[in-house]
C-alpha atoms as a printed R data frame, in Angstrom:
    type eleno elety resid chain resno       x       y      z
1   ATOM     1    CA   MET     A     1 -18.474 -70.454 27.752
2   ATOM     2    CA   SER     A     2 -16.192 -68.855 25.159
3   ATOM     3    CA   GLY     A     3 -13.214 -70.954 26.213
4   ATOM     4    CA   ASP     A     4 -12.027 -73.477 28.754
5   ATOM     5    CA   THR     A     5  -8.877 -72.310 30.536
6   ATOM     6    CA   ALA     A     6  -7.531 -68.831 31.189
7   ATOM     7    CA   LEU     A     7  -4.339 -67.653 32.869
8   ATOM     8    CA   VAL     A     8  -4.372 -64.081 34.175
9   ATOM     9    CA   LEU     A     9  -1.008 -62.461 34.885
10  ATOM    10    CA   GLY     A    10  -1.176 -59.232 36.868
11  ATOM    11    CA   GLY     A    11   1.070 -56.207 37.148
12  ATOM    12    CA   GLY     A    12   3.727 -55.613 39.769
13  ATOM    13    CA   GLY     A    13   6.985 -54.318 38.349
14  ATOM    14    CA   LEU     A    14  10.195 -56.286 37.921
15  ATOM    15    CA   THR     A    15   9.579 -58.178 41.136
16  ATOM    16    CA   GLY     A    16   6.171 -59.140 39.778
17  ATOM    17    CA   ILE     A    17   7.791 -60.560 36.655
18  ATOM    18    CA   GLY     A    18  10.215 -62.591 38.752
19  ATOM    19    CA   TRP     A    19   7.573 -63.842 41.174
20  ATOM    20    CA   GLU     A    20   5.164 -64.892 38.420
21  ATOM    21    CA   CYS     A    21   7.904 -66.791 36.599
22  ATOM    22    CA   GLY     A    22   8.842 -68.547 39.835
23  ATOM    23    CA   VAL     A    23   5.246 -69.568 40.546
24  ATOM    24    CA   LEU     A    24   4.719 -70.790 36.978
25  ATOM    25    CA   TYR     A    25   7.864 -72.910 37.069
26  ATOM    26    CA   GLY     A    26   7.104 -74.268 40.523
27  ATOM    27    CA   LEU     A    27   3.643 -75.363 39.440
28  ATOM    28    CA   ALA     A    28   4.940 -76.841 36.167
29  ATOM    29    CA   ARG     A    29   7.626 -78.756 38.054
30  ATOM    30    CA   ALA     A    30   4.861 -80.253 40.184
31  ATOM    31    CA   GLY     A    31   2.890 -81.291 37.102
32  ATOM    32    CA   VAL     A    32   0.534 -78.312 36.750
33  ATOM    33    CA   ASP     A    33   1.383 -76.694 33.426
34  ATOM    34    CA   LEU     A    34  -0.429 -73.370 33.075
35  ATOM    35    CA   THR     A    35   1.272 -72.661 29.738
36  ATOM    36    CA   THR     A    36  -1.488 -74.712 28.104
37  ATOM    37    CA   ALA     A    37  -4.077 -71.962 28.799
38  ATOM    38    CA   ASP     A    38  -6.493 -71.185 25.975
39  ATOM    39    CA   LEU     A    39  -6.322 -67.497 26.952
40  ATOM    40    CA   VAL     A    40  -3.566 -65.492 28.613
41  ATOM    41    CA   VAL     A    41  -4.382 -62.006 29.916
42  ATOM    42    CA   GLY     A    42  -1.336 -59.870 30.714
43  ATOM    43    CA   THR     A    43  -1.258 -56.537 32.504
44  ATOM    44    CA   SER     A    44   1.976 -54.546 32.824
45  ATOM    45    CA   ALA     A    45   4.515 -57.010 34.282
46  ATOM    46    CA   GLY     A    46   2.088 -59.757 33.331
47  ATOM    47    CA   SER     A    47   2.136 -58.643 29.709
48  ATOM    48    CA   VAL     A    48   5.891 -59.289 29.582
49  ATOM    49    CA   VAL     A    49   5.515 -62.723 31.152
50  ATOM    50    CA   GLY     A    50   2.502 -63.523 29.000
51  ATOM    51    CA   ALA     A    51   4.276 -62.591 25.775
52  ATOM    52    CA   GLN     A    52   7.292 -64.694 26.703
53  ATOM    53    CA   LEU     A    53   5.157 -67.601 27.861
54  ATOM    54    CA   THR     A    54   2.967 -67.770 24.764
55  ATOM    55    CA   SER     A    55   5.879 -67.356 22.335
56  ATOM    56    CA   GLY     A    56   6.481 -71.092 22.407
57  ATOM    57    CA   LEU     A    57  10.207 -70.404 22.588
58  ATOM    58    CA   LEU     A    58  10.694 -70.846 26.341
59  ATOM    59    CA   THR     A    59   9.717 -73.545 28.784
60  ATOM    60    CA   ALA     A    60   8.534 -72.554 32.254
61  ATOM    61    CA   GLN     A    61  11.973 -73.529 33.557
62  ATOM    62    CA   GLU     A    62  13.754 -71.365 30.996
63  ATOM    63    CA   LEU     A    63  11.451 -68.469 31.744
64  ATOM    64    CA   TYR     A    64  12.315 -68.791 35.424
65  ATOM    65    CA   GLU     A    65  16.047 -69.096 34.793
66  ATOM    66    CA   ARG     A    66  15.994 -65.855 32.795
67  ATOM    67    CA   GLN     A    67  15.073 -64.083 36.035
68  ATOM    68    CA   LEU     A    68  18.278 -65.210 37.717
69  ATOM    69    CA   GLY     A    69  20.634 -63.325 35.423
70  ATOM    70    CA   ASP     A    70  22.986 -60.532 36.436
71  ATOM    71    CA   PRO     A    71  20.995 -57.247 36.512
72  ATOM    72    CA   THR     A    72  24.109 -55.096 36.074
73  ATOM    73    CA   GLY     A    73  23.449 -52.361 33.551
74  ATOM    74    CA   GLU     A    74  19.684 -52.403 33.932
75  ATOM    75    CA   ALA     A    75  18.120 -49.078 34.855
76  ATOM    76    CA   THR     A    76  16.500 -48.770 38.267
77  ATOM    77    CA   ALA     A    77  13.319 -46.735 38.426
78  ATOM    78    CA   LYS     A    78  11.213 -46.016 41.469
79  ATOM    79    CA   LEU     A    79   7.523 -45.871 42.216
80  ATOM    80    CA   GLY     A    80   8.048 -43.534 45.170
81  ATOM    81    CA   ALA     A    81   5.811 -42.268 47.943
82  ATOM    82    CA   GLY     A    82   5.374 -38.901 46.251
83  ATOM    83    CA   LEU     A    83   4.055 -40.443 43.043
84  ATOM    84    CA   LEU     A    84   1.763 -42.801 44.954
85  ATOM    85    CA   ALA     A    85   0.402 -39.783 46.825
86  ATOM    86    CA   ARG     A    86  -0.434 -38.156 43.502
87  ATOM    87    CA   TYR     A    87  -2.378 -41.271 42.512
88  ATOM    88    CA   ALA     A    88  -4.246 -41.042 45.823
89  ATOM    89    CA   VAL     A    89  -5.120 -37.394 45.239
90  ATOM    90    CA   ALA     A    90  -6.409 -38.250 41.755
91  ATOM    91    CA   MET     A    91  -8.511 -41.007 43.325
92  ATOM    92    CA   ALA     A    92  -9.958 -38.695 45.966
93  ATOM    93    CA   ARG     A    93 -10.932 -36.091 43.369
94  ATOM    94    CA   SER     A    94 -12.643 -38.557 41.037
95  ATOM    95    CA   ARG     A    95 -16.243 -39.702 41.229
96  ATOM    96    CA   THR     A    96 -15.922 -42.506 38.707
97  ATOM    97    CA   ALA     A    97 -13.290 -45.015 37.712
98  ATOM    98    CA   THR     A    98 -13.062 -43.489 34.242
99  ATOM    99    CA   ALA     A    99 -12.528 -40.016 35.695
100 ATOM   100    CA   TYR     A   100  -9.735 -41.379 37.884
101 ATOM   101    CA   ARG     A   101  -7.992 -42.953 34.916
102 ATOM   102    CA   GLN     A   102  -8.334 -39.716 32.942
103 ATOM   103    CA   ARG     A   103  -6.723 -37.754 35.792
104 ATOM   104    CA   VAL     A   104  -3.831 -40.193 35.992
105 ATOM   105    CA   GLY     A   105  -3.529 -40.109 32.210
106 ATOM   106    CA   ALA     A   106  -3.293 -36.321 32.243
107 ATOM   107    CA   MET     A   107  -0.631 -36.549 34.939
108 ATOM   108    CA   ALA     A   108   1.317 -39.049 32.847
109 ATOM   109    CA   LEU     A   109   1.133 -36.914 29.724
110 ATOM   110    CA   ALA     A   110   2.466 -33.903 31.623
111 ATOM   111    CA   ALA     A   111   5.212 -35.747 33.513
112 ATOM   112    CA   ASP     A   112   8.894 -35.329 32.776
113 ATOM   113    CA   THR     A   113  10.182 -38.903 32.806
114 ATOM   114    CA   GLY     A   114  13.727 -38.101 31.739
115 ATOM   115    CA   ALA     A   115  15.775 -38.472 28.599
116 ATOM   116    CA   GLY     A   116  15.096 -41.048 25.924
117 ATOM   117    CA   GLY     A   117  11.340 -40.918 25.814
118 ATOM   118    CA   GLU     A   118   9.159 -43.528 24.193
119 ATOM   119    CA   ALA     A   119  11.754 -44.779 21.732
120 ATOM   120    CA   GLU     A   120  14.287 -45.728 24.397
121 ATOM   121    CA   ARG     A   121  11.656 -47.358 26.582
122 ATOM   122    CA   ARG     A   122  10.410 -49.361 23.606
123 ATOM   123    CA   LYS     A   123  13.942 -50.670 23.031
124 ATOM   124    CA   VAL     A   124  14.058 -51.934 26.621
125 ATOM   125    CA   LEU     A   125  10.801 -53.838 26.247
126 ATOM   126    CA   ALA     A   126  11.752 -55.159 22.807
127 ATOM   127    CA   ALA     A   127  14.966 -56.591 24.264
128 ATOM   128    CA   ARG     A   128  13.025 -58.200 27.093
129 ATOM   129    CA   LEU     A   129  10.760 -60.175 24.758
130 ATOM   130    CA   VAL     A   130  11.938 -63.330 23.014
131 ATOM   131    CA   SER     A   131   9.564 -62.826 20.084
132 ATOM   132    CA   HIS     A   132   8.067 -59.684 18.567
133 ATOM   133    CA   GLU     A   133   5.222 -61.532 16.860
134 ATOM   134    CA   TRP     A   134   1.794 -62.206 18.316
135 ATOM   135    CA   PRO     A   135   1.515 -65.873 19.312
136 ATOM   136    CA   GLU     A   136  -0.923 -68.389 17.896
137 ATOM   137    CA   ARG     A   137  -2.288 -68.925 21.404
138 ATOM   138    CA   ARG     A   138  -4.675 -66.142 22.389
139 ATOM   139    CA   LEU     A   139  -2.868 -63.384 24.298
140 ATOM   140    CA   VAL     A   140  -4.599 -60.204 25.477
141 ATOM   141    CA   VAL     A   141  -2.450 -57.268 26.633
142 ATOM   142    CA   THR     A   142  -4.125 -54.464 28.554
143 ATOM   143    CA   ALA     A   143  -3.507 -50.711 28.552
144 ATOM   144    CA   VAL     A   144  -5.482 -47.547 29.279
145 ATOM   145    CA   ASP     A   145  -6.083 -44.668 26.875
146 ATOM   146    CA   ALA     A   146  -4.423 -41.676 28.557
147 ATOM   147    CA   LEU     A   147  -7.059 -39.230 27.294
148 ATOM   148    CA   THR     A   148 -10.322 -41.148 27.567
149 ATOM   149    CA   GLY     A   149  -9.460 -43.478 30.445
150 ATOM   150    CA   GLU     A   150 -10.874 -46.386 28.466
151 ATOM   151    CA   LEU     A   151  -9.443 -49.901 28.552
152 ATOM   152    CA   LYS     A   152  -7.620 -51.087 25.442
153 ATOM   153    CA   ALA     A   153  -7.320 -54.846 25.061
154 ATOM   154    CA   PHE     A   154  -4.618 -55.470 22.461
155 ATOM   155    CA   ASP     A   155  -4.493 -58.855 20.779
156 ATOM   156    CA   ARG     A   156  -3.471 -60.482 17.521
157 ATOM   157    CA   GLY     A   157  -6.563 -59.123 15.802
158 ATOM   158    CA   SER     A   158  -6.174 -55.523 16.934
159 ATOM   159    CA   GLY     A   159  -3.698 -54.733 14.167
160 ATOM   160    CA   ASP     A   160  -1.048 -53.349 16.537
161 ATOM   161    CA   GLY     A   161   2.445 -54.714 17.149
162 ATOM   162    CA   LEU     A   162   3.188 -56.889 20.156
163 ATOM   163    CA   VAL     A   163   6.128 -54.762 21.304
164 ATOM   164    CA   ASP     A   164   3.957 -51.634 21.119
165 ATOM   165    CA   ALA     A   165   1.195 -53.331 23.103
166 ATOM   166    CA   VAL     A   166   3.544 -54.541 25.836
167 ATOM   167    CA   SER     A   167   5.269 -51.149 25.992
168 ATOM   168    CA   ALA     A   168   1.890 -49.468 26.450
169 ATOM   169    CA   SER     A   169   0.854 -51.942 29.131
170 ATOM   170    CA   CYS     A   170   4.074 -51.255 31.056
171 ATOM   171    CA   ALA     A   171   3.935 -47.443 30.821
172 ATOM   172    CA   VAL     A   172   3.726 -46.707 34.546
173 ATOM   173    CA   PRO     A   173   2.349 -43.136 34.833
174 ATOM   174    CA   GLY     A   174   4.921 -40.706 36.145
175 ATOM   175    CA   VAL     A   175   7.742 -43.247 35.779
176 ATOM   176    CA   TRP     A   176   7.726 -44.036 32.059
177 ATOM   177    CA   PRO     A   177   6.249 -41.963 29.221
178 ATOM   178    CA   PRO     A   178   2.852 -42.836 27.724
179 ATOM   179    CA   VAL     A   179   3.216 -44.952 24.589
180 ATOM   180    CA   THR     A   180   1.822 -43.999 21.204
181 ATOM   181    CA   VAL     A   181  -0.004 -46.777 19.370
182 ATOM   182    CA   GLY     A   182  -2.203 -46.084 16.359
183 ATOM   183    CA   GLY     A   183  -2.122 -42.367 17.029
184 ATOM   184    CA   ARG     A   184  -3.369 -42.743 20.639
185 ATOM   185    CA   ARG     A   185  -1.367 -42.398 23.870
186 ATOM   186    CA   PHE     A   186  -1.577 -45.263 26.364
187 ATOM   187    CA   ILE     A   187  -0.591 -45.878 29.980
188 ATOM   188    CA   ASP     A   188  -0.190 -48.931 32.199
189 ATOM   189    CA   GLY     A   189  -3.157 -51.306 32.204
190 ATOM   190    CA   GLY     A   190  -2.773 -51.653 35.967
191 ATOM   191    CA   ILE     A   191  -4.350 -48.219 36.394
192 ATOM   192    CA   ARG     A   192  -7.669 -49.899 35.645
193 ATOM   193    CA   SER     A   193  -7.014 -53.088 37.587
194 ATOM   194    CA   ALA     A   194  -3.969 -54.932 38.881
195 ATOM   195    CA   THR     A   195  -5.095 -57.982 36.908
196 ATOM   196    CA   ASN     A   196  -8.007 -57.052 34.595
197 ATOM   197    CA   ALA     A   197  -9.238 -60.553 35.348
198 ATOM   198    CA   ASP     A   198 -12.724 -59.653 34.123
199 ATOM   199    CA   LEU     A   199 -11.362 -60.219 30.598
200 ATOM   200    CA   ALA     A   200 -11.379 -63.941 31.425
201 ATOM   201    CA   ALA     A   201 -15.175 -63.887 31.719
202 ATOM   202    CA   GLY     A   202 -16.698 -66.862 29.933
203 ATOM   203    CA   TYR     A   203 -13.791 -69.203 30.618
204 ATOM   204    CA   ALA     A   204 -14.571 -72.223 32.781
205 ATOM   205    CA   ARG     A   205 -11.264 -72.510 34.654
206 ATOM   206    CA   VAL     A   206  -9.195 -69.481 35.584
207 ATOM   207    CA   VAL     A   207  -5.905 -69.087 37.453
208 ATOM   208    CA   ILE     A   208  -4.929 -65.564 38.484
209 ATOM   209    CA   LEU     A   209  -1.398 -64.627 39.550
210 ATOM   210    CA   ALA     A   210  -1.567 -61.207 41.209
211 ATOM   211    CA   PRO     A   211   1.697 -59.683 42.486
212 ATOM   212    CA   ILE     A   212  -0.393 -56.727 43.680
213 ATOM   213    CA   SER     A   213  -3.196 -58.096 45.816
214 ATOM   214    CA   LEU     A   214  -5.028 -54.910 46.769
215 ATOM   215    CA   GLY     A   215  -7.462 -52.575 45.094
216 ATOM   216    CA   SER     A   216  -8.325 -49.081 46.201
217 ATOM   217    CA   GLY     A   217 -11.589 -47.258 45.825
218 ATOM   218    CA   LEU     A   218 -12.224 -47.060 42.110
219 ATOM   219    CA   VAL     A   219  -9.729 -49.795 41.230
220 ATOM   220    CA   PRO     A   220 -11.158 -53.308 41.820
221 ATOM   221    CA   SER     A   221  -9.025 -55.758 43.762
222 ATOM   222    CA   PRO     A   222  -7.988 -59.109 42.279
223 ATOM   223    CA   SER     A   223 -10.099 -60.880 44.902
224 ATOM   224    CA   ALA     A   224 -13.199 -58.897 43.916
225 ATOM   225    CA   GLN     A   225 -12.681 -59.741 40.256
226 ATOM   226    CA   ALA     A   226 -12.043 -63.389 41.104
227 ATOM   227    CA   GLU     A   227 -15.292 -63.519 43.066
228 ATOM   228    CA   ARG     A   228 -17.267 -62.100 40.145
229 ATOM   229    CA   LEU     A   229 -15.851 -64.808 37.891
230 ATOM   230    CA   ARG     A   230 -16.903 -67.438 40.429
231 ATOM   231    CA   GLU     A   231 -20.393 -65.965 40.609
232 ATOM   232    CA   ALA     A   232 -20.586 -66.326 36.842
233 ATOM   233    CA   GLY     A   233 -19.801 -70.041 37.133
234 ATOM   234    CA   ALA     A   234 -16.040 -70.258 36.680
235 ATOM   235    CA   ARG     A   235 -13.700 -72.253 38.871
236 ATOM   236    CA   VAL     A   236 -11.024 -69.812 39.979
237 ATOM   237    CA   VAL     A   237  -7.704 -69.925 41.826
238 ATOM   238    CA   LEU     A   238  -6.225 -66.611 42.929
239 ATOM   239    CA   ILE     A   239  -2.569 -66.654 43.997
240 ATOM   240    CA   THR     A   240  -1.094 -63.575 45.679
241 ATOM   241    CA   PRO     A   241   2.369 -63.131 47.216
242 ATOM   242    CA   SER     A   242   3.120 -64.786 50.536
243 ATOM   243    CA   THR     A   243   4.670 -62.884 53.409
244 ATOM   244    CA   ALA     A   244   8.075 -64.244 52.389
245 ATOM   245    CA   ALA     A   245   7.524 -63.153 48.791
246 ATOM   246    CA   ARG     A   246   6.529 -59.627 49.798
247 ATOM   247    CA   LYS     A   247   9.696 -59.425 51.873
248 ATOM   248    CA   ALA     A   248  11.718 -60.570 48.849
249 ATOM   249    CA   PHE     A   249  10.166 -57.796 46.744
250 ATOM   250    CA   GLY     A   250  11.666 -55.157 49.002
251 ATOM   251    CA   ARG     A   251  10.481 -51.568 48.938
252 ATOM   252    CA   ASN     A   252  10.923 -50.917 45.241
253 ATOM   253    CA   VAL     A   253   9.219 -53.252 42.769
254 ATOM   254    CA   LEU     A   254  11.124 -51.589 39.902
255 ATOM   255    CA   ASP     A   255  14.560 -52.499 41.298
256 ATOM   256    CA   PRO     A   256  16.152 -55.114 38.989
257 ATOM   257    CA   THR     A   257  18.288 -56.477 41.853
258 ATOM   258    CA   ARG     A   258  15.081 -57.704 43.545
259 ATOM   259    CA   ARG     A   259  13.908 -59.734 40.559
260 ATOM   260    CA   GLU     A   260  15.952 -62.843 41.419
261 ATOM   261    CA   PRO     A   261  14.859 -62.946 45.103
262 ATOM   262    CA   ALA     A   262  11.267 -62.490 43.942
263 ATOM   263    CA   ALA     A   263  11.601 -65.354 41.446
264 ATOM   264    CA   ARG     A   264  13.028 -67.679 44.080
265 ATOM   265    CA   ALA     A   265  10.243 -66.690 46.462
266 ATOM   266    CA   GLY     A   266   7.654 -67.465 43.787
267 ATOM   267    CA   LEU     A   267   9.213 -70.867 43.153
268 ATOM   268    CA   ALA     A   268   9.101 -71.679 46.864
269 ATOM   269    CA   GLN     A   269   5.542 -70.421 47.254
270 ATOM   270    CA   ALA     A   270   4.243 -72.509 44.347
271 ATOM   271    CA   GLU     A   271   4.387 -75.621 46.517
272 ATOM   272    CA   GLU     A   272   1.587 -74.188 48.656
273 ATOM   273    CA   HIS     A   273  -0.765 -73.921 45.682
274 ATOM   274    CA   VAL     A   274  -0.162 -77.132 43.734
275 ATOM   275    CA   GLU     A   275  -3.170 -79.039 45.053
276 ATOM   276    CA   GLU     A   276  -5.785 -76.303 44.606
277 ATOM   277    CA   THR     A   277  -4.444 -75.284 41.197
278 ATOM   278    CA   ALA     A   278  -4.307 -78.855 39.932
279 ATOM   279    CA   ALA     A   279  -7.892 -79.418 41.082
280 ATOM   280    CA   VAL     A   280  -9.135 -76.496 39.009
281 ATOM   281    CA   TRP     A   281  -6.839 -76.819 35.996
282 ATOM   282    CA   SER     A   282  -7.513 -80.517 35.488
283 ATOM   283    CA   ALA     A   283 -11.257 -80.340 36.231
284 ATOM   284    CA   GLY     A   284 -13.185 -81.653 33.277
285 ATOM   285    CA   ALA     A   285 -10.027 -82.576 31.378
286 ATOM   286    CA   ALA     A   286 -10.383 -85.881 29.627
């Protein structure tokens, strides 16, 4: 094993950020502190939470309370039915996962996402983070190369800035512009997988928070990735949104007014997972 504990934080928009923060605080309040993870893998929304969590500047409670603030002035975007249909068409026309990601990347590069471009989007993400420096604790932030369709796992050793990495991971194709890092253009890591939990391979104990619980065709589901980790010998807990949480998310995961309800739903749901998470997280701990 290359490590002991890993926390995987999946994508899922602003509601995903809120829900993950609620779950993390609820578990911490019950004595299960996932902020001690040796590895944190963050995809899209999870990259924001992961960067905040590993900064060492916020407790789980403070991270949760940040989700309860007034969203006035925050831009509302939308991952609409038309855009989702375009993803589906790209899926249907692709024979491999890489080909699918290349098609979505091409769509993202050609999309008109409005005024401001990369620079304005980067400012939004920079303001959302409490630190712009890579943490001492190992944090991996995922994105996809818009041209090649290949996964990019940014970390402290990659030589790229944390804000750039998080911006790339959050670049939802067709909603936000691809992000340029090191001369390459990148899109949301969730195009490869909602969680990219396979990056936790080799860790003995893994907890996965997945605001998006489904996969589709060439995109593996969180449950499939969790099962592969188990088959490799890891003890794994996968937490996905409850019915109440999904209702709290509403119809638009990019609506900032839904972040607080999602956070409260995550806090409430955490109670259901304390026992199983504690059993895995404390296993083998001396």
